[in-house]
Amino acid sequence: MTGRKAEAEERHGPRTAGSGRGDDTVYQPGRPPSRTAGGRLYRWGRGCARRPWWVIAGWLLLLCTAVIANRLGGGTYEDDFSLPGTPVQIGADLLEAHGGAEVRGVGSQIVLKSAAGGLSAHRRAIDATGSALARIPHVLSAAGPFTTAAAHSTDGTTGYFTIRLEEFPGRYGAAYLSRFDEAVRNLRADGVTVEYGSPLGELARPKAPERLSEVIGLGAAVVVLLIGFGSIAAAGLPLLTSVTALAVGLSVLGLLAGVCTLASESPTLATMMGLGAGLDYSLVLTTRYRHLLHTTDDPCTAAGEAMASGGRAVLIAAAAVAVALAGLCVSGVGFITTLGVAAGVTVLVAALATLSLAPALFGLLGRRIDRLHLGRATDEGIAAADLWHRWARTVGDRPWRFLAAGVLVIGTLSIPLTAMRLGHVDAGASPVEHTERRAYDLVSKAFGPGTNGPLTVVVALDPNRADKTTDTRSVAASLYGALGDTPGIASVDIPVPSADGALLVATATPETGPQDPATSELLHRVDHDTLPRALSRTGARGYVTGTTAARLTFQDVLAERLPAIVTFVVCAAFLLLLSAFRGLLVAAKAALLNLLSIGAALGVVVAVFQWGWGSSLFGVTQSVPVEPYVPILMLAIVFGLSMDYEIFLIARMREVWLRTGDNHLSVATGLASTARVITCAALVMTSVFFAFLLSTEVVTRMMALGLGVSVIIDATVIRLMLVPAAMYLFREANWWFPRGR
């Protein structure tokens, strides 16, 4: 008996499963299954392995049913940035109820540029184009450069149509843009340059080949799995399980889109999460099964034992991700909530597939899982085992040094986080190959950057006013003067009453672009100073609305609710780990280190996209702010994924602790036995995330980089340095938990 173990047993007595520790009981390989969670998982896994064709048939039936149902009744994805109760939403609702076609719906610009003779030389073609645009389905109105004075530049060479659509054009599909191409065909033939502004121009973006990111991510995962397992059969099992789960999960998501509004980013985020989590979960279970085959004669028994130990870790890991994503509901913003639902659906389906389809495939393959070797398998190789054992001993010998080194790395990477600026990434950040970027540049040069993000001011007049005509004129004059005197406003249109006389509507053009911090300050100034001052003692109420105001308000709402989301996610994860591992310090340490991991990953995002360090590598040619919902999504997703690796590591440590009562041995054994699988899983997950850097969406690239970097940090600095170093230092206190007696 080792000195440490002897000392532990002298203090506590020999530790065995169920030695008076209540639900600390764990399943012990080689013992008859009990009524504990481990025993139930053992019986489930063994049952799936003994009847593999039934389970496989069930998943095939589920897959076919889900795919066909989605084809027949699946919905479309669209963004809903509505913010009930906010001034911007109240203003939008008033326009919808009382405004005419020229102010309702969604606005977009079609920008015209004439190099020779100015636009006046093409007036007949422009007028004909305006009539053609107005006849396109779903177009509410089309105001041209000669019908709106402000839409015609002073040098006469640049102008734009303002199109009002019933919905965001993405709802009508990419083919919808061909109707506009046909309407402006004569203008282009007449030598006029025509560019589509956002959101119409987004339909013209060059698309990467469909499913390219998924294919590349899977290809990279195949390479990692083949190297890790050294067997085609073993590498193919996690791929088969995760791809099946992803197909089912996306089909279920499509059906949900048919009954509720899901954000346009939902399929992308769901694919990233479902594919990555599915590969990770299957990898952990497959590794445990192959290990048990060396000590178990019956493959079905090995499948059951793999489920009893690894299956519990997968269950807790999936629950951790679900709890973290549930924190997005705390935001109270429908757009954010739907993204959490989308990611949660595919992660939970991936966990279900891992816990049922994987053991069925174990039973079907049996010992043939190690066939089709690509050289000597290394997952059980002596060299690999010795490497991680030496690393565990090295960290155990110098825990303070590794703790300090890890904190230094995390702290350095987190420095840019202090300068993070939230803001909407507008068309000015798109590549110049995109038509909305060219339209943005033409408008900025001819009219000023603020023309790309005008503010719509809506005034609800007092319905009880005595002299309606005089009062309306008085309010309009006061509003026009106050807006014109407001610092930061470049120009103001004369306020126009609605057809029913209930509203006054004016357009204010900022001096700065939509993503400039000064525009956000202007919105607050108009909301809290200009409008109350202009409308005092009139009985009227003013609101600023429009796309730019909505996005800026969305940013403010998320920033305001971020502390509540952080508190919920951290507390929920802490309680989950506390109930799973019965250790106060283990749970608290995990929550703190996960926050450090998120801070470091966000620091890298700020350095690349906001500071511009290497941003050209990601197709971004200028500094852009961090999209407001990116930190919130990263918080929930990274916290959930970080818990995966924490659970895989701590679960193994806890098994040894419950058997031996030796913390040093528990940490060393847990680290040595899981380091390789965690590293392999992290490489798989990182490959999936980084594959989405090929997206044409700047925000998707931002998310892909942040998530990929967070996984790398978590699997290296956090799991291989900070966690074991802290647990070595805390010793037996890691596992202390009040017993209530």
Short mmCIF file of N, CA and C in Angstrom, two decimals, residues 25-115:
data_model
loop_
_atom_site.label_atom_id
_atom_site.label_comp_id
_atom_site.label_asym_id
_atom_site.label_seq_id
_atom_site.Cartn_x
_atom_site.Cartn_y
_atom_site.Cartn_z
N THR A 25 -22.11 6.56 -4.59
CA THR A 25 -21.90 5.24 -5.14
C THR A 25 -21.68 5.30 -6.64
N VAL A 26 -20.69 4.56 -7.12
CA VAL A 26 -20.43 4.48 -8.55
C VAL A 26 -20.46 3.04 -8.97
N TYR A 27 -20.68 2.83 -10.25
CA TYR A 27 -20.68 1.48 -10.77
C TYR A 27 -19.27 0.93 -10.79
N GLN A 28 -19.09 -0.27 -10.31
CA GLN A 28 -17.79 -0.91 -10.28
C GLN A 28 -17.73 -2.03 -11.30
N PRO A 29 -16.83 -1.94 -12.28
CA PRO A 29 -16.71 -3.01 -13.28
C PRO A 29 -16.47 -4.35 -12.61
N GLY A 30 -17.15 -5.35 -13.12
CA GLY A 30 -16.98 -6.70 -12.59
C GLY A 30 -17.94 -7.05 -11.49
N ARG A 31 -18.70 -6.06 -10.98
CA ARG A 31 -19.69 -6.33 -9.94
C ARG A 31 -21.09 -6.37 -10.56
N PRO A 32 -22.01 -7.08 -9.96
CA PRO A 32 -23.38 -7.11 -10.49
C PRO A 32 -23.97 -5.71 -10.49
N PRO A 33 -24.74 -5.37 -11.49
CA PRO A 33 -25.35 -4.04 -11.54
C PRO A 33 -26.30 -3.81 -10.39
N SER A 34 -26.31 -2.60 -9.87
CA SER A 34 -27.18 -2.26 -8.75
C SER A 34 -28.31 -1.38 -9.24
N ARG A 35 -29.02 -0.79 -8.28
CA ARG A 35 -30.11 0.11 -8.65
C ARG A 35 -29.64 1.56 -8.74
N THR A 36 -28.33 1.77 -8.68
CA THR A 36 -27.82 3.13 -8.81
C THR A 36 -27.92 3.57 -10.26
N ALA A 37 -27.61 4.87 -10.47
CA ALA A 37 -27.61 5.39 -11.84
C ALA A 37 -26.64 4.61 -12.70
N GLY A 38 -25.47 4.26 -12.14
CA GLY A 38 -24.50 3.48 -12.90
C GLY A 38 -25.06 2.13 -13.28
N GLY A 39 -25.79 1.50 -12.37
CA GLY A 39 -26.38 0.20 -12.69
C GLY A 39 -27.43 0.29 -13.77
N ARG A 40 -28.24 1.34 -13.71
CA ARG A 40 -29.27 1.51 -14.75
C ARG A 40 -28.63 1.76 -16.10
N LEU A 41 -27.60 2.58 -16.14
CA LEU A 41 -26.91 2.83 -17.40
C LEU A 41 -26.23 1.57 -17.91
N TYR A 42 -25.70 0.77 -16.99
CA TYR A 42 -25.08 -0.50 -17.39
C TYR A 42 -26.10 -1.39 -18.10
N ARG A 43 -27.26 -1.53 -17.49
CA ARG A 43 -28.28 -2.40 -18.07
C ARG A 43 -28.77 -1.85 -19.41
N TRP A 44 -28.90 -0.53 -19.49
CA TRP A 44 -29.34 0.08 -20.75
C TRP A 44 -28.30 -0.15 -21.84
N GLY A 45 -27.04 0.12 -21.54
CA GLY A 45 -25.99 -0.06 -22.54
C GLY A 45 -25.86 -1.50 -22.98
N ARG A 46 -25.93 -2.41 -22.03
CA ARG A 46 -25.82 -3.83 -22.37
C ARG A 46 -27.02 -4.28 -23.20
N GLY A 47 -28.21 -3.76 -22.86
CA GLY A 47 -29.40 -4.11 -23.63
C GLY A 47 -29.32 -3.61 -25.07
N CYS A 48 -28.82 -2.39 -25.27
CA CYS A 48 -28.66 -1.86 -26.63
C CYS A 48 -27.65 -2.69 -27.41
N ALA A 49 -26.57 -3.10 -26.74
CA ALA A 49 -25.54 -3.89 -27.41
C ALA A 49 -26.04 -5.28 -27.78
N ARG A 50 -26.93 -5.85 -26.97
CA ARG A 50 -27.43 -7.21 -27.25
C ARG A 50 -28.51 -7.20 -28.33
N ARG A 51 -29.15 -6.07 -28.54
CA ARG A 51 -30.19 -5.98 -29.59
C ARG A 51 -29.87 -4.82 -30.53
N PRO A 52 -28.72 -4.87 -31.18
CA PRO A 52 -28.27 -3.71 -31.97
C PRO A 52 -29.19 -3.37 -33.13
N TRP A 53 -29.72 -4.40 -33.82
CA TRP A 53 -30.52 -4.12 -35.01
C TRP A 53 -31.83 -3.42 -34.66
N TRP A 54 -32.38 -3.70 -33.50
CA TRP A 54 -33.59 -3.01 -33.08
C TRP A 54 -33.31 -1.51 -32.87
N VAL A 55 -32.21 -1.24 -32.21
CA VAL A 55 -31.85 0.17 -31.95
C VAL A 55 -31.53 0.89 -33.26
N ILE A 56 -30.74 0.25 -34.11
CA ILE A 56 -30.37 0.86 -35.39
C ILE A 56 -31.61 1.10 -36.24
N ALA A 57 -32.51 0.13 -36.25
CA ALA A 57 -33.75 0.29 -37.01
C ALA A 57 -34.58 1.46 -36.47
N GLY A 58 -34.60 1.59 -35.15
CA GLY A 58 -35.33 2.70 -34.54
C GLY A 58 -34.77 4.05 -34.96
N TRP A 59 -33.45 4.17 -34.99
CA TRP A 59 -32.84 5.43 -35.41
C TRP A 59 -33.03 5.69 -36.89
N LEU A 60 -32.98 4.65 -37.70
CA LEU A 60 -33.24 4.83 -39.14
C LEU A 60 -34.67 5.30 -39.36
N LEU A 61 -35.61 4.72 -38.63
CA LEU A 61 -37.01 5.14 -38.74
C LEU A 61 -37.17 6.59 -38.30
N LEU A 62 -36.52 6.94 -37.17
CA LEU A 62 -36.59 8.32 -36.68
C LEU A 62 -35.98 9.29 -37.69
N LEU A 63 -34.85 8.90 -38.27
CA LEU A 63 -34.18 9.75 -39.25
C LEU A 63 -35.06 9.98 -40.48
N CYS A 64 -35.59 8.91 -41.03
CA CYS A 64 -36.44 9.03 -42.23
C CYS A 64 -37.69 9.86 -41.94
N THR A 65 -38.32 9.60 -40.80
CA THR A 65 -39.54 10.33 -40.43
C THR A 65 -39.26 11.81 -40.27
N ALA A 66 -38.16 12.14 -39.56
CA ALA A 66 -37.84 13.55 -39.32
C ALA A 66 -37.50 14.28 -40.61
N VAL A 67 -36.70 13.64 -41.48
CA VAL A 67 -36.30 14.29 -42.73
C VAL A 67 -37.51 14.52 -43.63
N ILE A 68 -38.37 13.49 -43.78
CA ILE A 68 -39.54 13.63 -44.64
C ILE A 68 -40.51 14.68 -44.08
N ALA A 69 -40.72 14.64 -42.76
CA ALA A 69 -41.62 15.62 -42.15
C ALA A 69 -41.09 17.04 -42.34
N ASN A 70 -39.78 17.21 -42.24
CA ASN A 70 -39.20 18.54 -42.44
C ASN A 70 -39.36 19.00 -43.88
N ARG A 71 -39.20 18.06 -44.83
CA ARG A 71 -39.39 18.40 -46.24
C ARG A 71 -40.81 18.86 -46.51
N LEU A 72 -41.77 18.21 -45.86
CA LEU A 72 -43.18 18.49 -46.12
C LEU A 72 -43.71 19.68 -45.32
N GLY A 73 -43.26 19.80 -44.07
CA GLY A 73 -43.85 20.82 -43.21
C GLY A 73 -42.87 21.72 -42.50
N GLY A 74 -41.60 21.66 -42.90
CA GLY A 74 -40.60 22.50 -42.26
C GLY A 74 -40.77 23.97 -42.62
N GLY A 75 -40.32 24.85 -41.72
CA GLY A 75 -40.47 26.27 -41.95
C GLY A 75 -39.18 26.91 -42.43
N THR A 76 -39.19 28.23 -42.52
CA THR A 76 -38.01 29.00 -42.93
C THR A 76 -37.49 29.76 -41.71
N TYR A 77 -36.25 30.19 -41.82
CA TYR A 77 -35.60 30.89 -40.72
C TYR A 77 -35.56 32.39 -41.02
N GLU A 78 -35.88 33.20 -40.03
CA GLU A 78 -35.84 34.64 -40.21
C GLU A 78 -35.55 35.30 -38.87
N ASP A 79 -34.88 36.45 -38.93
CA ASP A 79 -34.50 37.16 -37.73
C ASP A 79 -35.67 38.00 -37.22
N ASP A 80 -35.87 37.95 -35.92
CA ASP A 80 -36.90 38.76 -35.28
C ASP A 80 -36.23 39.56 -34.17
N PHE A 81 -35.95 40.84 -34.45
CA PHE A 81 -35.28 41.69 -33.48
C PHE A 81 -36.27 42.53 -32.68
N SER A 82 -37.53 42.12 -32.64
CA SER A 82 -38.53 42.89 -31.91
C SER A 82 -38.18 42.93 -30.43
N LEU A 83 -38.39 44.09 -29.83
CA LEU A 83 -38.07 44.32 -28.41
C LEU A 83 -39.29 44.93 -27.74
N PRO A 84 -40.26 44.11 -27.37
CA PRO A 84 -41.51 44.61 -26.81
C PRO A 84 -41.28 45.56 -25.64
N GLY A 85 -42.02 46.66 -25.66
CA GLY A 85 -41.96 47.61 -24.55
C GLY A 85 -40.91 48.68 -24.70
N THR A 86 -40.00 48.55 -25.66
CA THR A 86 -38.96 49.57 -25.85
C THR A 86 -39.48 50.67 -26.77
N PRO A 87 -38.93 51.89 -26.67
CA PRO A 87 -39.38 52.99 -27.55
C PRO A 87 -39.27 52.65 -29.03
N VAL A 88 -38.20 51.94 -29.41
CA VAL A 88 -38.03 51.64 -30.83
C VAL A 88 -39.13 50.71 -31.33
N GLN A 89 -39.59 49.79 -30.47
CA GLN A 89 -40.66 48.88 -30.88
C GLN A 89 -42.01 49.59 -30.89
N ILE A 90 -42.21 50.47 -29.91
CA ILE A 90 -43.46 51.24 -29.89
C ILE A 90 -43.58 52.09 -31.16
N GLY A 91 -42.46 52.73 -31.54
CA GLY A 91 -42.47 53.52 -32.77
C GLY A 91 -42.75 52.68 -33.99
N ALA A 92 -42.14 51.49 -34.07
CA ALA A 92 -42.37 50.61 -35.22
C ALA A 92 -43.83 50.16 -35.28
N ASP A 93 -44.41 49.87 -34.12
CA ASP A 93 -45.82 49.44 -34.08
C ASP A 93 -46.75 50.58 -34.50
N LEU A 94 -46.42 51.81 -34.12
CA LEU A 94 -47.24 52.95 -34.54
C LEU A 94 -47.18 53.14 -36.05
N LEU A 95 -46.00 52.98 -36.63
CA LEU A 95 -45.88 53.09 -38.09
C LEU A 95 -46.68 52.01 -38.79
N GLU A 96 -46.64 50.80 -38.24
CA GLU A 96 -47.37 49.70 -38.85
C GLU A 96 -48.87 49.95 -38.79
N ALA A 97 -49.34 50.58 -37.70
CA ALA A 97 -50.77 50.81 -37.52
C ALA A 97 -51.29 52.04 -38.27
N HIS A 98 -50.47 53.09 -38.36
CA HIS A 98 -50.97 54.35 -38.91
C HIS A 98 -50.20 54.85 -40.13
N GLY A 99 -49.01 54.31 -40.36
CA GLY A 99 -48.18 54.83 -41.44
C GLY A 99 -48.61 54.33 -42.81
N GLY A 100 -48.19 55.04 -43.84
CA GLY A 100 -48.47 54.64 -45.20
C GLY A 100 -47.40 53.68 -45.71
N ALA A 101 -47.51 53.30 -46.97
CA ALA A 101 -46.58 52.34 -47.56
C ALA A 101 -45.16 52.87 -47.60
N GLU A 102 -45.01 54.21 -47.57
CA GLU A 102 -43.67 54.79 -47.69
C GLU A 102 -42.87 54.70 -46.38
N VAL A 103 -43.49 54.29 -45.29
CA VAL A 103 -42.76 54.19 -44.02
C VAL A 103 -42.92 52.83 -43.36
N ARG A 104 -43.87 52.03 -43.79
CA ARG A 104 -44.06 50.71 -43.18
C ARG A 104 -43.06 49.70 -43.73
N GLY A 105 -43.00 48.54 -43.11
CA GLY A 105 -42.18 47.44 -43.61
C GLY A 105 -40.70 47.63 -43.39
N VAL A 106 -39.91 47.00 -44.27
CA VAL A 106 -38.45 46.98 -44.16
C VAL A 106 -37.86 47.78 -45.32
N GLY A 107 -36.98 48.73 -45.02
CA GLY A 107 -36.40 49.57 -46.05
C GLY A 107 -35.07 49.04 -46.56
N SER A 108 -34.80 49.31 -47.83
CA SER A 108 -33.52 48.95 -48.44
C SER A 108 -33.24 49.93 -49.57
N GLN A 109 -31.96 50.13 -49.87
CA GLN A 109 -31.59 51.08 -50.91
C GLN A 109 -31.07 50.35 -52.15
N ILE A 110 -31.37 50.94 -53.30
CA ILE A 110 -30.74 50.54 -54.56
C ILE A 110 -29.99 51.76 -55.06
N VAL A 111 -28.67 51.70 -55.06
CA VAL A 111 -27.83 52.86 -55.30
C VAL A 111 -27.44 52.93 -56.78
N LEU A 112 -27.51 54.14 -57.32
CA LEU A 112 -27.20 54.38 -58.74
C LEU A 112 -26.00 55.32 -58.84
N LYS A 113 -25.12 55.06 -59.80
CA LYS A 113 -23.95 55.89 -60.02
C LYS A 113 -23.73 56.05 -61.52
N SER A 114 -23.68 57.30 -61.97
CA SER A 114 -23.46 57.59 -63.39
C SER A 114 -22.12 58.32 -63.53
N ALA A 115 -21.25 57.78 -64.34
CA ALA A 115 -19.92 58.37 -64.49
C ALA A 115 -19.94 59.56 -65.43
#
